[in-house]
Amino acid sequence: MKRNAFFIGWAAAGLLMTGCSTADGYRESERFPYYDEALNAADPEPTSPSGDKFEDFKDNPFVTTSDHPISTFAVDADGASYGFVRRSLTSGYDINPSSVRIEEFLNYFTFDYPSPTDGETVAINAEVGHCPWNQEHLLLRLGIKGKELTSQETPRANFVFLVDVSGSMYSSDKLDLLKKGLTELLDQLNPDDRISIVTYSGEVRKLLESTSVRKADDIKKAISKLSADGCTAGGEALKMAYEEALANYDPNCNNRVIMGTDGDFNVGVTNTSALVEMVESYARKGIYMTCLGFGMGNLNDAMMEKISNAGNGTYHYIDSENEMMKVFVHERSQFNSVANDAKCQITFQPAYIKEYRLIGYENRVLANEDFENDKKDAGEIGAGQTITALYELVPSPDIWNKNLVVGDDPIATFDFRYKKSLSDNSIPLKVIVNRDAIWHSPSSEFHFAAGVAAFGMILRDSPYKGNATLDMAKELATKGLNYDVYGYRAELLKLMDKSYSLRSYVAP
C-alpha cells in the first residue's frame, strides 16, 4: 500500500468525523489492501491516528498467594484488539498501548483443545511450563473449548442487522466491507432463518421487516441499497433493533442483534453508561449482541467493547475481506452461544506458588464470591470457539522438593462454571494442576499462547514483559504452526516481522 494514498483516504474520512456529512468522491479514493500486500509493503514512517477512543487500563499486578490464594474472572471471547492492532501495524501507525488487550490477542486464534464429552457443551484443560520471558517463573495455560454444533443442532436464527449508514461510514473499508460481510453471512444461513435490517444515520429506519432466508434475493437487494450519509443516531437505532428482535423472539432460536459501525454515536443516546444499561436489559430477555467495528480515526472501541460485554456477545474488528470471511464464514458458528455466563476461578497452593499474575482480562476480573452467584453476568462462548488464559507464577523453592508433599499435591485447581442457556443453573467443571506437571514438556499450543502473550506485552510495553523480545515471541509462535487451518498463525509471524521496524522499543 502506498502511504500517501492511505493518508489521502484517511484525511477524507477525517472530514466526516466532525458531524453530519456526505462524502462525495471519497468512496473510490481509499482502498485498504489485503494483508499480504500490506505486510509486504515498504515500511512507512510511524505516525499516530487521532480520534479513536480506547479505555485506558493497567496490567494486572502480581498477587501474593498467601494473602489472596483465589483468582476469579469472566471469560472474554472477543478478538477485536488483535484486528485493530494488525491494521495499525500494517498501516504504519505506532500502537496505542490501550488498544492492546492480550486476552483478545489470544482469543482471536482457535487452539487445538479437546472437545466436550459426556453431554457437556464445554471442555476445560490446563498445563504448566517455564515462563519464557522469566525462566525463574512458571506459566500456567488454561484452555476452554465450546461444543461444535452439527447442522441439525444449530438453532434457527432470528438476526437483526443493525447498520450504521452515517457519513463517517462512507468508505470502502467500512460500509462497503460490511455489506459484503452481511451478504456472505446470508449465503451461509439456513432457509428457515430470518433477517431484519435496521439502519441509522440522521434518522432511524427499519429497512427490512423480518424476512425468511428463503427470500434471500429480497434481503440481498435491501443490503445492496445501503448507502452512507448523515449523523449517527445510534442509541435510538439500538433500541429499535432490539425491539425488532424481541417482536420475532423465539426461545428456541439464536436471537441476536449484529451491529456494524465505527462507533461514532453523535445524536440521541450517546452516553456509554446509558447504552450499557439498555443492552443489559435486553440481554436479560435473551437477545444477544455482536458488535463489528470498522475503520480508523473515528473508532469508538471503548463503547463497543463495553456494550458487547453487557449484551452477552462478542466484539470483532473488521479491517479487510480476509477478516470479513473469518468472522462471517469460517467462524460463523460462533454466533451460536453454547456456554453462557462462563466464569473461571483458580485456587493456588501457597506452599508451592508465592505469587501469581493473570495476563490480560483486566476488565473481566470478578469478586471471588461472584463465582457461584448465578445472577452475576459473565462471558459467552460460541460453538467451536476456544478461550485461552495465562497466569505467570512465582514458585516457592519447595515446589522443586520431591520429598515434600502438600495434601493431594496440586499447585492449582481450575474451577469453571457455565450455563447451557441463560435461564439454567450453572454447571461446575474442575481440573487439578498437579505438581508433577512442571516436569513435563509443554505442548505446541502452550508455546504458541506464550508467543502471542509476549507479542502483546511487547506492543503494550508492559512492565511485566521481562526479557521478552520479538525474536522470542516469533520463535514461540512458530512452534504452533502445525495447527493453522486458515493461515492466521502464519500471518501473525508476518505481523511480527513488520513490527521490527515500526516500533523502536521492541528491539532487544
Coordinates of C-alpha atoms in Angstrom, one line a residue:
M1 CA 0.0 0.0 0.0
K2 CA 1.3 3.5 -0.8
R3 CA 1.4 5.6 2.3
N4 CA 0.4 8.8 0.6
A5 CA -2.7 7.2 -0.9
F6 CA -3.7 5.9 2.5
F7 CA -3.4 9.3 4.2
I8 CA -5.5 10.9 1.4
G9 CA -8.2 8.4 2.2
W10 CA -7.8 8.8 5.9
A11 CA -7.8 12.5 5.7
A12 CA -11.1 12.4 3.7
A13 CA -12.5 10.2 6.4
G14 CA -11.4 12.8 9.0
L15 CA -13.7 15.3 7.3
L16 CA -16.6 13.1 8.1
M17 CA -15.8 12.8 11.8
T18 CA -16.9 16.4 12.7
G19 CA -20.6 15.9 12.3
C20 CA -23.3 15.1 9.7
S21 CA -21.5 14.9 6.4
T22 CA -21.6 13.4 3.0
A23 CA -18.5 12.0 1.3
D24 CA -18.7 12.8 -2.4
G25 CA -15.8 11.2 -4.3
Y26 CA -14.4 9.5 -1.2
R27 CA -15.6 6.0 -1.9
E28 CA -13.0 5.5 -4.7
S29 CA -10.2 7.5 -3.1
E30 CA -9.1 4.9 -0.5
R31 CA -8.8 1.2 -0.8
F32 CA -7.4 -0.7 2.1
P33 CA -5.5 -3.7 0.7
Y34 CA -5.5 -7.3 1.7
Y35 CA -3.0 -8.4 4.4
D36 CA -0.3 -9.8 2.1
E37 CA 0.1 -6.5 0.3
A38 CA 0.2 -4.5 3.5
L39 CA 2.5 -6.9 5.3
N40 CA 5.0 -7.0 2.4
A41 CA 4.9 -3.2 1.7
A42 CA 7.9 -0.9 2.3
D43 CA 7.9 0.3 5.9
P44 CA 6.3 3.7 6.3
E45 CA 7.4 6.2 9.0
P46 CA 5.4 5.7 12.2
T47 CA 2.6 8.1 12.9
S48 CA -0.4 8.1 15.2
P49 CA -4.0 8.5 14.1
S50 CA -6.3 10.6 16.3
G51 CA -9.9 10.2 17.1
D52 CA -10.0 6.5 18.1
K53 CA -11.3 6.0 21.6
F54 CA -9.9 3.3 23.9
E55 CA -10.4 2.6 27.6
D56 CA -7.0 3.0 29.4
F57 CA -6.0 0.3 31.8
K58 CA -3.1 -1.0 33.8
D59 CA -1.8 -4.6 33.6
N60 CA -2.8 -6.9 36.3
P61 CA -0.1 -6.9 39.1
F62 CA 1.4 -9.9 40.9
V63 CA -0.7 -11.0 43.9
T64 CA 0.7 -12.7 47.0
T65 CA -0.8 -16.1 47.2
S66 CA -0.7 -16.4 51.0
D67 CA -2.9 -13.3 51.2
H68 CA -5.2 -14.0 48.2
P69 CA -5.0 -17.6 47.0
I70 CA -8.1 -17.4 44.7
S71 CA -8.4 -15.5 41.4
T72 CA -11.7 -15.2 39.6
F73 CA -12.6 -13.8 36.2
A74 CA -15.2 -13.9 33.4
V75 CA -14.3 -15.3 30.0
D76 CA -13.8 -12.9 27.1
A77 CA -14.3 -14.2 23.6
D78 CA -13.6 -11.0 21.7
G79 CA -10.9 -10.7 19.1
A80 CA -11.2 -7.0 18.1
S81 CA -8.0 -5.8 19.7
Y82 CA -5.8 -8.1 17.6
G83 CA -7.6 -7.0 14.4
F84 CA -7.2 -3.3 15.2
V85 CA -3.5 -3.6 16.1
R86 CA -2.9 -5.6 13.0
R87 CA -4.3 -2.8 10.9
S88 CA -2.3 -0.2 12.8
L89 CA 0.9 -2.1 12.2
T90 CA 0.2 -2.8 8.5
S91 CA -0.7 0.9 8.0
G92 CA 2.5 2.1 9.7
Y93 CA 1.0 3.6 12.8
D94 CA 2.5 3.4 16.3
I95 CA 0.5 1.3 18.7
N96 CA -1.7 2.9 21.3
P97 CA -1.0 0.7 24.4
S98 CA -4.6 0.9 25.4
S99 CA -5.6 -0.8 22.2
V100 CA -3.7 -3.9 23.1
R101 CA -5.8 -6.3 25.2
I102 CA -3.9 -9.6 25.5
E103 CA -6.9 -11.8 26.1
E104 CA -8.2 -10.7 22.7
F105 CA -4.9 -11.4 21.1
L106 CA -5.1 -14.9 22.5
N107 CA -8.8 -15.5 21.7
Y108 CA -8.5 -14.3 18.2
F109 CA -6.9 -17.6 17.5
T110 CA -8.5 -21.1 17.6
F111 CA -6.5 -23.5 19.7
D112 CA -6.3 -27.3 19.3
Y113 CA -8.1 -28.2 22.5
P114 CA -10.1 -31.3 23.3
S115 CA -13.8 -31.2 22.6
P116 CA -16.5 -31.6 25.2
T117 CA -17.8 -35.0 26.1
D118 CA -20.5 -36.6 28.4
G119 CA -23.2 -34.2 27.4
E120 CA -21.3 -31.1 28.3
T121 CA -21.1 -28.1 25.9
V122 CA -17.7 -27.0 27.3
A123 CA -14.4 -28.8 28.0
I124 CA -11.6 -27.3 30.0
N125 CA -7.9 -28.2 30.2
A126 CA -4.7 -26.8 31.7
E127 CA -0.9 -27.2 31.6
V128 CA 2.1 -25.6 33.1
G129 CA 5.7 -24.9 32.0
H130 CA 8.6 -22.5 32.4
C131 CA 7.8 -18.8 31.6
P132 CA 9.9 -17.9 28.5
W133 CA 10.4 -14.2 29.5
N134 CA 11.4 -15.1 33.1
Q135 CA 13.0 -18.5 33.5
E136 CA 12.7 -18.3 37.2
H137 CA 8.9 -18.2 36.9
L138 CA 6.3 -20.7 35.6
L139 CA 3.5 -20.1 33.1
L140 CA 0.0 -21.7 33.6
R141 CA -2.1 -22.0 30.5
L142 CA -5.9 -22.6 30.9
G143 CA -7.9 -23.8 27.9
I144 CA -11.6 -23.9 27.2
K145 CA -13.5 -25.1 24.1
G146 CA -17.1 -24.8 23.2
K147 CA -19.0 -27.7 21.6
E148 CA -19.1 -27.7 17.8
L149 CA -22.7 -27.9 16.5
T150 CA -23.9 -30.0 13.7
S151 CA -26.3 -28.5 11.2
Q152 CA -29.1 -30.4 13.0
E153 CA -28.1 -29.0 16.3
T154 CA -27.7 -25.4 15.1
P155 CA -30.7 -23.3 16.3
R156 CA -32.7 -21.3 13.9
A157 CA -31.5 -17.7 13.6
N158 CA -33.5 -14.5 14.3
F159 CA -30.9 -11.9 13.3
V160 CA -31.4 -8.2 13.2
F161 CA -28.7 -6.5 11.1
L162 CA -28.2 -3.0 12.7
V163 CA -26.3 -1.0 10.1
D164 CA -24.6 2.4 10.6
V165 CA -25.1 4.4 7.4
S166 CA -23.9 7.7 8.7
G167 CA -21.5 9.8 6.8
S168 CA -18.5 8.5 8.7
M169 CA -19.1 5.0 7.4
Y170 CA -18.8 6.1 3.7
S171 CA -15.7 4.3 2.6
S172 CA -14.6 1.0 1.1
D173 CA -13.2 -0.3 4.4
K174 CA -16.4 0.5 6.3
L175 CA -19.9 0.3 4.8
D176 CA -18.8 -1.5 1.6
L177 CA -17.0 -4.1 3.6
L178 CA -19.9 -4.6 5.9
K179 CA -22.3 -5.1 3.0
K180 CA -20.0 -7.8 1.6
G181 CA -19.9 -9.4 5.0
L182 CA -23.7 -9.4 5.5
T183 CA -24.1 -10.9 2.0
E184 CA -21.6 -13.6 2.7
L185 CA -23.3 -14.5 6.1
L186 CA -26.6 -14.6 4.3
D187 CA -25.3 -17.3 2.0
Q188 CA -24.3 -19.4 5.0
L189 CA -27.6 -19.3 6.8
N190 CA -30.4 -21.9 6.7
P191 CA -33.6 -21.3 4.7
D192 CA -35.7 -21.1 7.9
D193 CA -33.5 -18.4 9.4
R194 CA -34.9 -14.9 9.5
I195 CA -33.3 -11.5 8.9
S196 CA -34.3 -7.9 9.7
I197 CA -32.4 -4.8 8.8
V198 CA -32.4 -1.5 10.8
T199 CA -30.3 1.4 9.6
Y200 CA -29.4 4.6 11.3
S201 CA -27.8 8.0 10.3
G202 CA -29.7 11.2 10.8
E203 CA -32.8 9.1 11.1
V204 CA -33.6 5.5 12.3
R205 CA -35.3 3.3 9.7
K206 CA -36.4 -0.3 9.5
L207 CA -35.2 -1.1 6.1
L208 CA -36.4 -4.7 6.1
E209 CA -39.1 -6.4 8.1
S210 CA -38.2 -9.9 9.4
T211 CA -37.8 -12.0 6.3
S212 CA -37.1 -15.6 5.7
V213 CA -33.7 -16.5 4.2
R214 CA -35.8 -18.4 1.6
K215 CA -36.3 -14.9 0.2
A216 CA -32.5 -14.3 0.0
D217 CA -32.8 -12.2 -3.2
D218 CA -35.0 -9.7 -1.4
I219 CA -32.6 -9.5 1.5
K220 CA -29.6 -9.0 -0.7
K221 CA -31.5 -6.3 -2.7
A222 CA -32.1 -4.5 0.6
I223 CA -28.4 -4.8 1.6
S224 CA -27.3 -3.5 -1.8
K225 CA -29.3 -0.3 -1.3
L226 CA -27.3 0.6 1.9
S227 CA -25.5 3.9 1.4
A228 CA -23.9 6.3 3.9
D229 CA -24.9 9.9 4.7
G230 CA -25.8 12.0 7.8
C231 CA -25.4 12.0 11.5
T232 CA -25.2 8.9 13.8
A233 CA -28.3 8.3 16.0
G234 CA -27.0 5.0 17.2
G235 CA -28.7 4.9 20.6
E236 CA -32.2 5.2 19.1
A237 CA -31.4 2.6 16.4
L238 CA -30.1 0.2 19.0
K239 CA -33.4 0.3 20.8
M240 CA -35.4 -0.2 17.5
A241 CA -33.1 -3.2 16.6
Y242 CA -33.7 -4.8 20.0
E243 CA -37.4 -4.3 19.8
E244 CA -37.4 -5.9 16.3
A245 CA -35.6 -8.9 17.7
L246 CA -38.0 -9.1 20.6
A247 CA -41.0 -8.9 18.3
N248 CA -39.8 -12.0 16.5
Y249 CA -38.3 -13.7 19.6
D250 CA -38.4 -17.5 19.8
P251 CA -36.8 -19.1 22.9
N252 CA -35.5 -21.9 20.7
C253 CA -33.8 -19.5 18.3
N254 CA -30.5 -17.7 18.3
N255 CA -32.0 -14.2 18.8
R256 CA -29.2 -11.7 18.1
V257 CA -28.6 -8.1 17.0
I258 CA -25.5 -7.8 14.8
M259 CA -24.3 -4.2 14.8
G260 CA -21.8 -2.8 12.2
T261 CA -20.4 0.7 13.0
D262 CA -17.4 2.8 13.6
G263 CA -19.0 3.6 16.9
D264 CA -19.4 7.3 16.3
F265 CA -22.8 7.9 18.1
N266 CA -23.3 11.7 18.0
V267 CA -27.1 12.1 18.1
G268 CA -29.6 10.9 20.6
V269 CA -28.5 8.4 23.3
T270 CA -24.7 8.8 23.2
N271 CA -23.7 8.1 26.9
T272 CA -22.0 4.8 27.1
S273 CA -23.4 4.0 30.6
A274 CA -27.0 4.6 29.2
L275 CA -26.2 2.3 26.2
V276 CA -24.8 -0.4 28.5
E277 CA -27.9 -0.2 30.7
M278 CA -30.2 -0.6 27.6
V279 CA -28.2 -3.5 26.2
E280 CA -28.2 -5.3 29.6
S281 CA -32.0 -5.0 29.8
Y282 CA -32.4 -6.8 26.5
A283 CA -29.7 -9.4 27.3
R284 CA -31.8 -10.4 30.3
K285 CA -34.7 -11.0 27.8
G286 CA -32.5 -13.4 25.8
I287 CA -31.3 -11.1 23.0
Y288 CA -27.6 -11.5 22.3
M289 CA -25.3 -8.8 20.8
T290 CA -22.5 -8.9 18.3
C291 CA -20.5 -5.7 17.6
L292 CA -18.5 -5.3 14.4
G293 CA -16.1 -2.3 14.4
F294 CA -14.8 -0.7 11.2
G295 CA -12.3 1.9 10.1
M296 CA -9.7 4.1 11.9
G297 CA -9.5 7.6 13.2
N298 CA -13.1 7.5 14.4
L299 CA -13.4 4.1 16.1
N300 CA -15.2 4.1 19.5
D301 CA -13.6 0.9 20.7
A302 CA -14.3 1.6 24.3
M303 CA -18.0 1.9 23.8
M304 CA -18.3 -1.2 21.6
E305 CA -16.3 -3.4 23.9
K306 CA -18.5 -2.4 26.8
I307 CA -21.8 -2.9 25.1
S308 CA -20.8 -6.2 23.6
N309 CA -19.8 -7.4 27.1
A310 CA -23.0 -6.2 28.6
G311 CA -25.0 -7.7 25.7
N312 CA -23.9 -11.3 26.1
G313 CA -21.9 -11.0 22.9
T314 CA -18.6 -10.5 21.2
Y315 CA -16.8 -7.7 19.5
H316 CA -14.8 -8.0 16.3
Y317 CA -12.8 -5.5 14.3
I318 CA -13.2 -6.0 10.5
D319 CA -10.4 -4.4 8.5
S320 CA -10.4 -6.4 5.3
E321 CA -12.2 -9.0 3.2
N322 CA -9.9 -11.7 4.8
E323 CA -11.2 -10.7 8.3
M324 CA -14.8 -10.5 7.0
M325 CA -14.5 -14.1 5.7
K326 CA -13.1 -15.2 9.1
V327 CA -16.0 -13.7 11.1
F328 CA -18.9 -14.3 8.7
V329 CA -17.9 -17.6 7.0
H330 CA -15.0 -19.6 8.6
E331 CA -16.1 -19.0 12.2
R332 CA -19.8 -18.2 11.7
S333 CA -20.8 -21.0 14.0
Q334 CA -19.5 -18.8 16.9
F335 CA -22.6 -16.6 16.5
N336 CA -24.3 -19.5 18.4
S337 CA -23.6 -19.4 22.1
V338 CA -23.1 -22.9 23.7
A339 CA -21.9 -21.6 27.2
N340 CA -23.4 -18.6 29.0
D341 CA -22.2 -16.6 32.0
A342 CA -18.9 -18.6 31.9
K343 CA -16.5 -17.9 34.8
C344 CA -13.1 -19.2 35.8
Q345 CA -11.8 -19.5 39.4
I346 CA -8.2 -20.6 40.1
T347 CA -7.1 -21.6 43.6
F348 CA -3.3 -21.6 44.1
Q349 CA -1.4 -23.6 46.7
P350 CA 0.6 -21.1 48.8
A351 CA 3.1 -23.8 49.7
Y352 CA 4.2 -24.0 46.1
I353 CA 3.1 -20.7 44.5
K354 CA 4.4 -17.5 46.1
E355 CA 2.8 -15.0 43.7
Y356 CA 0.7 -15.1 40.5
R357 CA -0.4 -12.7 37.8
L358 CA -3.3 -13.0 35.4
I359 CA -2.1 -11.9 32.0
G360 CA -4.9 -9.8 30.4
Y361 CA -8.6 -9.9 31.3
E362 CA -8.1 -6.7 33.3
N363 CA -11.7 -5.6 32.8
R364 CA -13.1 -9.1 33.3
V365 CA -11.9 -9.7 36.9
L366 CA -14.6 -10.7 39.3
A367 CA -15.0 -10.8 43.1
N368 CA -14.5 -14.4 44.3
E369 CA -18.0 -14.6 45.7
D370 CA -19.4 -13.9 42.3
F371 CA -18.2 -17.3 41.0
E372 CA -21.1 -19.3 42.4
N373 CA -23.6 -16.4 42.0
D374 CA -25.7 -17.4 39.0
K375 CA -27.2 -13.9 38.8
K376 CA -23.8 -12.4 38.1
D377 CA -23.3 -11.8 34.4
A378 CA -20.2 -13.2 32.8
G379 CA -19.0 -14.1 29.3
E380 CA -20.4 -16.3 26.5
I381 CA -18.6 -18.9 24.4
G382 CA -19.6 -19.7 20.8
A383 CA -19.9 -23.1 19.1
G384 CA -16.4 -24.4 18.4
Q385 CA -14.8 -21.4 20.0
T386 CA -11.7 -21.7 22.2
I387 CA -10.8 -19.4 25.1
T388 CA -7.2 -19.2 26.5
A389 CA -5.9 -17.6 29.7
L390 CA -2.4 -17.4 31.1
Y391 CA -1.1 -16.9 34.6
E392 CA 2.6 -16.1 35.3
L393 CA 3.6 -17.8 38.6
V394 CA 6.4 -17.1 41.0
P395 CA 7.1 -20.5 42.5
S396 CA 8.3 -21.3 46.0
P397 CA 11.6 -23.2 46.3
D398 CA 9.5 -26.0 47.9
I399 CA 7.9 -26.7 44.5
W400 CA 11.1 -28.5 43.4
N401 CA 11.4 -30.6 46.6
K402 CA 10.0 -34.0 45.5
N403 CA 10.2 -35.2 49.1
L404 CA 7.7 -32.5 50.2
V405 CA 4.0 -33.4 49.6
V406 CA 1.3 -31.0 50.5
G407 CA -2.2 -32.5 50.6
D408 CA -3.1 -34.1 47.2
D409 CA -0.1 -32.1 45.9
P410 CA -1.8 -29.7 43.4
I411 CA -0.2 -26.4 42.6
A412 CA -3.5 -25.1 41.4
T413 CA -7.2 -26.0 40.9
F414 CA -9.0 -24.7 37.9
D415 CA -12.8 -24.4 38.6
F416 CA -15.2 -23.4 35.8
R417 CA -18.9 -22.6 35.8
Y418 CA -21.3 -22.1 32.9
K419 CA -24.9 -22.3 31.8
K420 CA -26.2 -24.1 28.8
S421 CA -28.9 -21.5 28.5
L422 CA -29.3 -18.2 30.3
S423 CA -32.2 -19.4 32.4
D424 CA -30.3 -22.6 33.6
N425 CA -28.4 -23.1 36.8
S426 CA -24.7 -23.1 36.3
I427 CA -22.7 -26.3 35.8
P428 CA -19.4 -26.8 37.6
L429 CA -16.3 -28.3 36.0
K430 CA -12.9 -28.8 37.5
V431 CA -9.3 -29.6 36.5
I432 CA -6.4 -30.2 39.0
V433 CA -3.0 -29.0 38.1
N434 CA -0.7 -31.4 39.9
R435 CA 2.9 -30.6 40.8
D436 CA 4.4 -33.3 38.6
A437 CA 3.1 -31.3 35.6
I438 CA 6.1 -28.9 35.9
W439 CA 8.5 -31.7 34.8
H440 CA 6.5 -32.4 31.6
S441 CA 7.3 -30.8 28.3
P442 CA 4.6 -28.3 27.4
S443 CA 2.6 -28.6 24.2
S444 CA 2.9 -26.6 21.0
E445 CA -0.3 -24.8 22.0
F446 CA 1.4 -23.7 25.2
H447 CA 4.3 -22.3 23.2
F448 CA 2.0 -20.5 20.7
A449 CA 0.0 -18.9 23.5
A450 CA 3.2 -17.8 25.2
G451 CA 4.4 -16.2 21.9
V452 CA 1.1 -14.4 21.4
A453 CA 1.2 -13.1 25.0
A454 CA 4.8 -12.0 24.7
F455 CA 4.0 -10.1 21.5
G456 CA 1.1 -8.3 23.2
M457 CA 3.2 -7.4 26.2
I458 CA 5.9 -6.0 23.9
L459 CA 3.4 -3.9 22.0
R460 CA 1.9 -2.6 25.3
D461 CA 5.5 -2.0 26.6
S462 CA 4.2 -3.9 29.7
P463 CA 6.2 -3.5 32.9
Y464 CA 5.9 -7.3 33.2
K465 CA 7.3 -8.3 29.8
G466 CA 10.7 -9.3 31.4
N467 CA 13.2 -10.2 28.8
A468 CA 10.6 -10.8 26.1
T469 CA 11.7 -9.9 22.5
L470 CA 10.2 -10.1 19.1
D471 CA 12.7 -12.9 18.3
M472 CA 11.4 -14.8 21.3
A473 CA 7.8 -14.2 20.5
K474 CA 8.3 -15.4 16.9
E475 CA 10.2 -18.5 17.9
L476 CA 7.5 -19.5 20.4
A477 CA 4.7 -18.8 17.9
T478 CA 6.5 -20.8 15.2
K479 CA 6.2 -23.9 17.4
G480 CA 2.4 -23.7 17.0
L481 CA 2.2 -23.6 13.2
N482 CA 1.3 -27.3 13.0
Y483 CA -2.3 -26.3 13.8
D484 CA -3.2 -23.4 11.4
V485 CA -6.3 -24.3 9.3
Y486 CA -6.8 -20.9 7.7
G487 CA -3.3 -19.4 8.0
Y488 CA -4.0 -17.0 10.7
R489 CA -1.0 -18.1 12.8
A490 CA 1.4 -17.8 9.8
E491 CA 0.0 -14.3 9.3
L492 CA 1.0 -13.5 12.9
L493 CA 4.6 -14.2 12.1
K494 CA 4.5 -11.8 9.2
L495 CA 3.0 -9.2 11.6
M496 CA 5.8 -9.8 14.0
D497 CA 8.3 -9.2 11.2
K498 CA 6.5 -6.0 10.3
S499 CA 6.8 -4.9 14.0
Y500 CA 10.6 -4.8 14.0
S501 CA 10.8 -1.5 12.1
L502 CA 7.6 0.1 13.3
R503 CA 8.4 0.4 17.0
S504 CA 11.8 1.4 18.3
Y505 CA 11.2 -0.1 21.8
V506 CA 10.5 -3.6 20.6
A507 CA 14.2 -4.3 19.9
P508 CA 16.1 -6.4 22.5

